[in-house]
Each structure stands twice: as C-alpha cells, then as structure tokens.
Short mmCIF file of C-alpha atoms and ligand atoms in Angstrom, two decimals:
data_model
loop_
_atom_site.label_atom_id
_atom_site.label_comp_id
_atom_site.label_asym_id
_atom_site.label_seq_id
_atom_site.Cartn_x
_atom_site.Cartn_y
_atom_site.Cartn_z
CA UNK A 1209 19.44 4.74 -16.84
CA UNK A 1210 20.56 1.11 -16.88
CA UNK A 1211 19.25 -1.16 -14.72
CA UNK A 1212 20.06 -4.57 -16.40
CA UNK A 1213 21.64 -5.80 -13.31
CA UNK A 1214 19.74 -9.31 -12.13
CA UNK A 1215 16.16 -9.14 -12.62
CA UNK A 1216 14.42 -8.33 -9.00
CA UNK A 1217 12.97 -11.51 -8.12
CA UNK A 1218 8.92 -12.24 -6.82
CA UNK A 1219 7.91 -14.50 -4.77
CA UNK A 1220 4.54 -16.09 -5.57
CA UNK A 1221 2.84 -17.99 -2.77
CA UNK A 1222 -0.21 -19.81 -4.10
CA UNK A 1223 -1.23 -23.21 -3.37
CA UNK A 1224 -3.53 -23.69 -6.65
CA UNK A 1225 -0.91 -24.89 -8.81
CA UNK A 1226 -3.17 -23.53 -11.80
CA UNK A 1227 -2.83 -20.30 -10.79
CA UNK A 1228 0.90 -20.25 -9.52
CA UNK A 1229 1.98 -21.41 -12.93
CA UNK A 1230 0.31 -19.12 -15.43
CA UNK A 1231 1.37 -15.82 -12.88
CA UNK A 1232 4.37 -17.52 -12.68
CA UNK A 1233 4.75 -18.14 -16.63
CA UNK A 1234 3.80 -13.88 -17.33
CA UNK A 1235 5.87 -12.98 -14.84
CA UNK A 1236 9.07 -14.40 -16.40
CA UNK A 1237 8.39 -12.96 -19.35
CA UNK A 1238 7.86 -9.76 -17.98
CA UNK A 1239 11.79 -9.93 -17.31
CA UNK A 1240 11.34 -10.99 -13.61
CA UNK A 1241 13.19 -14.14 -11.44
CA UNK A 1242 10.00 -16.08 -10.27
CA UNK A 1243 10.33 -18.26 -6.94
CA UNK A 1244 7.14 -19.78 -5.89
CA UNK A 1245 6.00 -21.37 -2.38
CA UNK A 1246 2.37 -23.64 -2.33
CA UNK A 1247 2.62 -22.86 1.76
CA UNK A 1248 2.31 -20.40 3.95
CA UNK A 1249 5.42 -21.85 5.75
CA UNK A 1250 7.12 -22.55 2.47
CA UNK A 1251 6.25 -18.75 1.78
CA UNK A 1252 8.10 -17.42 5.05
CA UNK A 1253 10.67 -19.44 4.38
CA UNK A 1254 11.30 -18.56 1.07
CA UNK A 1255 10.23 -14.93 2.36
CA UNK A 1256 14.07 -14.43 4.35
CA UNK A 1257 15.63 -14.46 0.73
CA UNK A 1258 14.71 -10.87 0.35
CA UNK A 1259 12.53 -10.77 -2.84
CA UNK A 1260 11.79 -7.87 -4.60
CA UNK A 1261 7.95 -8.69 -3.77
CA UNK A 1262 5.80 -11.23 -2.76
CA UNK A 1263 2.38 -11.92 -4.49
CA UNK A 1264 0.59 -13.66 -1.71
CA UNK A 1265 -2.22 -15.64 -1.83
CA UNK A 1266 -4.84 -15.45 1.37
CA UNK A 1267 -6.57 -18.80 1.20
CA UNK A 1268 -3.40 -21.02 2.04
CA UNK A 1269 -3.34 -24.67 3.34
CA UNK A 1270 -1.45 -23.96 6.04
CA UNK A 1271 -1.03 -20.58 7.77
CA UNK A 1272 -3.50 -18.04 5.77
CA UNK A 1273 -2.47 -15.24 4.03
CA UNK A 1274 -3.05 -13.03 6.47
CA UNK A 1275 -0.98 -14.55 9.32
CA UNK A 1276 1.98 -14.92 6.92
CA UNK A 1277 1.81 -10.91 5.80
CA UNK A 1278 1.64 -10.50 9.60
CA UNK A 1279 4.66 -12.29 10.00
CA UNK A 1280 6.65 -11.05 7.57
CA UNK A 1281 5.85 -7.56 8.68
CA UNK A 1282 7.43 -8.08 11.61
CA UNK A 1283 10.68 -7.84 9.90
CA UNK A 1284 10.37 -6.59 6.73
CA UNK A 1285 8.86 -3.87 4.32
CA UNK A 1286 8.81 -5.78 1.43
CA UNK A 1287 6.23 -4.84 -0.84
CA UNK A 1288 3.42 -7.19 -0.85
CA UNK A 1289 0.20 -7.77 -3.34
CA UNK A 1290 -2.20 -9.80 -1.85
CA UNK A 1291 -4.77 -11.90 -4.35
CA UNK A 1292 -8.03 -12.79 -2.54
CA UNK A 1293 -10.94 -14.76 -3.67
CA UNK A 1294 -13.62 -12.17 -2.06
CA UNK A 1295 -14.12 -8.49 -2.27
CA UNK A 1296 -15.42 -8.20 1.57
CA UNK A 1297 -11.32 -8.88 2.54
CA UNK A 1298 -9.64 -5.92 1.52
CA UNK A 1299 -10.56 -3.68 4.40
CA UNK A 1300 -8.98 -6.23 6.62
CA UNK A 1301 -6.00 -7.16 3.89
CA UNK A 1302 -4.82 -3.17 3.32
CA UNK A 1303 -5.11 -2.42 7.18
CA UNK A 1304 -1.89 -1.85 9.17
CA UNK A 1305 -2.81 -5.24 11.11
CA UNK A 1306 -2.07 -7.10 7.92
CA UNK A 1307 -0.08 -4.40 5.61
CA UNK A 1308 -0.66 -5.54 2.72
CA UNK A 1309 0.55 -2.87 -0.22
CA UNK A 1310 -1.82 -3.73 -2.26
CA UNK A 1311 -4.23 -6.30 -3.60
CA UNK A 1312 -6.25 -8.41 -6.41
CA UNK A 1313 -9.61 -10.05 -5.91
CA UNK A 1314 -9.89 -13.57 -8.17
CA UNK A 1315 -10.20 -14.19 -10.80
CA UNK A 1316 -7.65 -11.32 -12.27
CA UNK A 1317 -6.29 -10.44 -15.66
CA UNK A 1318 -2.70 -11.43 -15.17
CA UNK A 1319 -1.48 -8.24 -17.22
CA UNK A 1320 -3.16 -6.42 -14.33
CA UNK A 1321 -0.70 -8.34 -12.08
CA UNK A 1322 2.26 -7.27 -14.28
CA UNK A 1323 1.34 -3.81 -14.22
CA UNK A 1324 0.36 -3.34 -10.81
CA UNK A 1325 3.85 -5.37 -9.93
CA UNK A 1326 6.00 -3.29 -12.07
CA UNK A 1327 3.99 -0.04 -10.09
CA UNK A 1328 5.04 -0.85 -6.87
CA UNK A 1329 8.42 -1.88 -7.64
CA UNK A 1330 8.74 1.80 -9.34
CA UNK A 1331 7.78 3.19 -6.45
CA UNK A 1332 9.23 1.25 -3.50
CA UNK A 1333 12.46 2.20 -5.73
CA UNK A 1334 15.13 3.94 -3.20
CA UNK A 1335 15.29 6.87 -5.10
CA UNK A 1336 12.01 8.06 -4.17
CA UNK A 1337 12.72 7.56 -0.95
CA UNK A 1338 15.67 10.02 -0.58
CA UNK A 1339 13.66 12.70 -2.24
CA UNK A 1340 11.60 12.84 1.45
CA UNK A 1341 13.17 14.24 3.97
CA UNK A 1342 10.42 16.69 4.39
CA UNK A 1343 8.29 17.40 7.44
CA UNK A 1344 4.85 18.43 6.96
CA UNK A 1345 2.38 20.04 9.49
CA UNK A 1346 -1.42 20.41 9.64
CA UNK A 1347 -3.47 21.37 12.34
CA UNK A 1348 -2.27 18.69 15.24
CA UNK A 1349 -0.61 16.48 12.54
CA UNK A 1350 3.24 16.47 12.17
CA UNK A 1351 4.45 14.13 8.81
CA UNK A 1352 7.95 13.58 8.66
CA UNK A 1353 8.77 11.71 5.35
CA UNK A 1354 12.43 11.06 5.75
CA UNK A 1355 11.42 9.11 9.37
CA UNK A 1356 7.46 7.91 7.65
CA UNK A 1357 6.54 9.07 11.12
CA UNK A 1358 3.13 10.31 12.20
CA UNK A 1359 2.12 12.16 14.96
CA UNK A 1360 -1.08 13.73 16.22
CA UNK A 1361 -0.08 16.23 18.83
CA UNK A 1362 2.78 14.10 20.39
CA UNK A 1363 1.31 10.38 20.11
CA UNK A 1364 3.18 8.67 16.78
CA UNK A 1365 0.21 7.23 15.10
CA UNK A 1366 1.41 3.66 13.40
CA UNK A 1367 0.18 3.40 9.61
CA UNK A 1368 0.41 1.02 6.74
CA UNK A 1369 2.59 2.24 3.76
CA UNK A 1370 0.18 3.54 1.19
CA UNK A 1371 -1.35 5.18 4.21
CA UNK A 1372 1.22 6.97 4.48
CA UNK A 1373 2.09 8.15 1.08
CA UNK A 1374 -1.67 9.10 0.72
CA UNK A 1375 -1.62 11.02 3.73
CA UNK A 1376 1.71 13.01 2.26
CA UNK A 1377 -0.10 13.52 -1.01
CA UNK A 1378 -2.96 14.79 0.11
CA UNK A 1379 -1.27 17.17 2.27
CA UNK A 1380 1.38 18.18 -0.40
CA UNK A 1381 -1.43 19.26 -2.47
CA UNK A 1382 -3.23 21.05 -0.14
CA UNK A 1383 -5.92 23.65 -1.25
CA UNK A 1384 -6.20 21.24 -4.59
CA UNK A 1385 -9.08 18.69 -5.15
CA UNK A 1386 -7.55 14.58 -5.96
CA UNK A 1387 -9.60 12.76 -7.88
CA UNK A 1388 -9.70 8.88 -7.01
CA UNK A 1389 -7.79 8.40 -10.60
CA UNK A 1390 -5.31 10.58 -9.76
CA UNK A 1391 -4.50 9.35 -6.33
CA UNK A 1392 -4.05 5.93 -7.70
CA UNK A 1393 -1.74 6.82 -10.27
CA UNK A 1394 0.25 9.00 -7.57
CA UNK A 1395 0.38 6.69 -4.90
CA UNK A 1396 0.13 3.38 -6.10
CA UNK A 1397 1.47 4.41 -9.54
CA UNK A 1398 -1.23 2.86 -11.99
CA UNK A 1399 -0.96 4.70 -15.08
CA UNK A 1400 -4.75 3.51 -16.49
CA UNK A 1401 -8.16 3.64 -14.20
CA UNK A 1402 -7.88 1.16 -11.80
CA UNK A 1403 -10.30 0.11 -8.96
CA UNK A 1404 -10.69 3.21 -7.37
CA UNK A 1405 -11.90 1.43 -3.93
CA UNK A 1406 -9.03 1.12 -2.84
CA UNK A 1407 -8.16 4.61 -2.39
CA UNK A 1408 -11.36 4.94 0.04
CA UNK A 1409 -10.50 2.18 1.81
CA UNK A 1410 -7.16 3.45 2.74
CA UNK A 1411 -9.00 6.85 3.25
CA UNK A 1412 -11.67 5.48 5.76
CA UNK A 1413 -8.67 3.78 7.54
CA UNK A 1414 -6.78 7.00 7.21
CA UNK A 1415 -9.68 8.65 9.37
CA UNK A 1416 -10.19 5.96 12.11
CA UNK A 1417 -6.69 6.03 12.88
CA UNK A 1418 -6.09 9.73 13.00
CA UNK A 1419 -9.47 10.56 14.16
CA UNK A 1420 -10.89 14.21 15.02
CA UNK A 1421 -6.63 14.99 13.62
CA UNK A 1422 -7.98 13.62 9.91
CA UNK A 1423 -8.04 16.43 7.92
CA UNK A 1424 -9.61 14.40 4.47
CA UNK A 1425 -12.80 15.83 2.99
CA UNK A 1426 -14.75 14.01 0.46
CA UNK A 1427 -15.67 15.94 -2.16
CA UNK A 1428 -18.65 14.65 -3.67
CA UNK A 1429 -18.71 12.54 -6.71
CA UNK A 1430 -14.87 14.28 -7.32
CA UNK A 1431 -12.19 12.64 -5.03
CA UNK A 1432 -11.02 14.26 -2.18
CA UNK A 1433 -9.04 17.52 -0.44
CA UNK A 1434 -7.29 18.33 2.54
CA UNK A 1435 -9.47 20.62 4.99
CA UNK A 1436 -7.69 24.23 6.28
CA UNK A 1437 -5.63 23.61 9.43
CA UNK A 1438 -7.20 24.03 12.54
CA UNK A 1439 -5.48 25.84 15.24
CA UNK A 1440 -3.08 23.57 16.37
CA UNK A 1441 -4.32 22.28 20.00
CA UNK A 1442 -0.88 22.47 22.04
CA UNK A 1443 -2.38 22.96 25.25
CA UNK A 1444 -3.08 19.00 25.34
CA UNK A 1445 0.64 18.31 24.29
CA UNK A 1446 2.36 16.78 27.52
CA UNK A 1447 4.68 19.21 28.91
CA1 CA B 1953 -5.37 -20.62 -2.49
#
C-alpha cells in the first residue's frame, strides 16, 4: 500500500503558544502538514480547509472549545481530539452535544498525541467505512452501518461517532465478554492500555440515550457484553 501522497494535514488550535509549538514541532516529524490557529475564530476559519483533524484546545480566548466543536459539527465529521485542562470535562466533551472523537486531559505526553492521532486517522480511513453496509438488530434496536443510523423501535436515536462504533462492536460480538482494553483498541484503535474511562463514558452515554433499548451489561471488574434480545416490542411501532 502506498500512501505517500501529501501528508494529511492537522489543525492545532491552542492559544498557549508553549504548547502549540512543541505538538506542533512532534507532529511534523511524525510526517504530518501542521496548521495552527491561537482562536477559536481563527480555528473555524482555518477549520473550512478540510484538515485531516483538528486537535482542539477547550480553554480558548475567544469562543471555547466547546462552542467551536459545536460549530464545526454542524458541517463536518472531521475527526476531532479535544485537550482539556480538567478531568470533570470529558463527559460533556465526548457527548453528541459537543462530538468530540476523542480527548487528552493536560498536561499529556505528546507521543500519546501522535499515537492517538495516527489511531483515528486509521480508522476514520474510507476503507473501513465501505466494509459497513450491514444492518444489525437487537431487541427494539435496528443499526444500520452503511447509513450510521440508529433506531429504537422507529425513533432514529442521534449519537456521537465512537458511540456508534461501540454500539456496532458490542453488538457484532454478541454472546462474547469486551474487556475495556479491548474496546479501546477496537474502536478507538490504541494498540497499548490506554485510559480505559473513556470507554464507560461513552457507555453511560450509550445507555441514557437508548434507554430501557440499551442492551450493555457490565460485567464486573471484566468489561462489558451485550444482553440476549428481548422480544422485540412492535406493538408500540406507529402503524
Ligand atoms: Ca488554552
């Protein structure tokens, strides 16, 4: 496989100049294009030239980082890491009202950056994408992955990527036990043991959105599993 076409590019929007040069400086030699933005609005503006991904700080002069992921949600899936100063943020950072892809809490080792980077650029990559043009059903939940549609019963339920693609894993591996390690390497790709608290954040959001449809167990001191189906409850569909 050659891909030695133009290096993808990443945006880095950071204000601290400190911190926007050294990410900026491993970056580039990781192979990528670096553009950076010390603004939010400088960030959305620099946001329209389609990077690869944007590394996006929360705690901006201007707009926050939150209102600027908003923003660029409206129009865009770009993949988005979010680097916040506090831990008690990432509930509200991974959630679909921000939808953020992922994140880093300060102060970071910047070959975690790289690695988590290169992770969701592997698997944002089209390829994968084509691969999904399955439908899945459990219970009152219908999955479609070519569509990344939701529904429970016949209301589309809206969720954040990685929502998504934990939803579809745990499904696809129904009957099987995923331990927090391994749903991190499958769904956000980290090949080592990474913080593992994001994969019950995403759960937890996983089961206030879908509600009484969630099927995800914890399994105690494990991971988690997908419960048996339920009898689908048609009777409540809309005719
Ligand atoms: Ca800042």
């Amino acid at each position: 496989m050659t891909t030695q076409a133009s290096s993808p590019t990443i945006l880095v929007v950071e204000d601290e100049s400190s911190i926007a040069s050294f990410v900026s400086l491993y970056l580039k030699n990781a192979g990528y294009t670096v553009r950076t933005a010390s603004t939010g609005a400088a960030g959305l503006a620099e946001a329209a030239n389609n990077p690869a991904l944007i590394v996006l700080d929360l705690m901006l002069p201007d707009l926050d980082g939150i209102e600027v992921c908003k923003r660029i949600r409206q129009t865009s899936d770009v993949p988005i890491l979010m680097l916040t100063a506090r831990d008690e943020d990432v509930d509200k950072i991974i959630g679909l009202e921000v939808g953020a892809d992922d994140y880093l809490t300060k102060p970071f080792n910047p070959r975690e950056l790289v690695a988590r980077i290169k992770s969701i650029l592997r698997r944002s990559a089209p390829n994968r994408r084509d691969l999904e043009t399955e439908v899945l059903e459990h219970g009152d939940l219908r999955i479609d992955a070519g569509r990344r549609e939701v529904k429970v019963v016949n209301e589309e339920i809206q969720l954040a990527p990685k929502e998504f693609d934990l939803l579809w894993e745990l499904l696809d591996h129904r009957g099987l036990v995923l331990t927090r390690d391994q749903l991190l390497e499958r769904v956000w790709g980290y090949t080592f043991a990474g913080d593992t608290r994001t994969v019950d954040v995403h759960v937890r959001q996983l089961r206030r959105k879908l509600g009484d449809a969630s099927p995800i167990v914890t399994v105690w001191g494990v991971g988690y599993k997908v419960s048996p189906a339920k009898e689908a409850s048609r009777e409540h569909a809309p005719a």
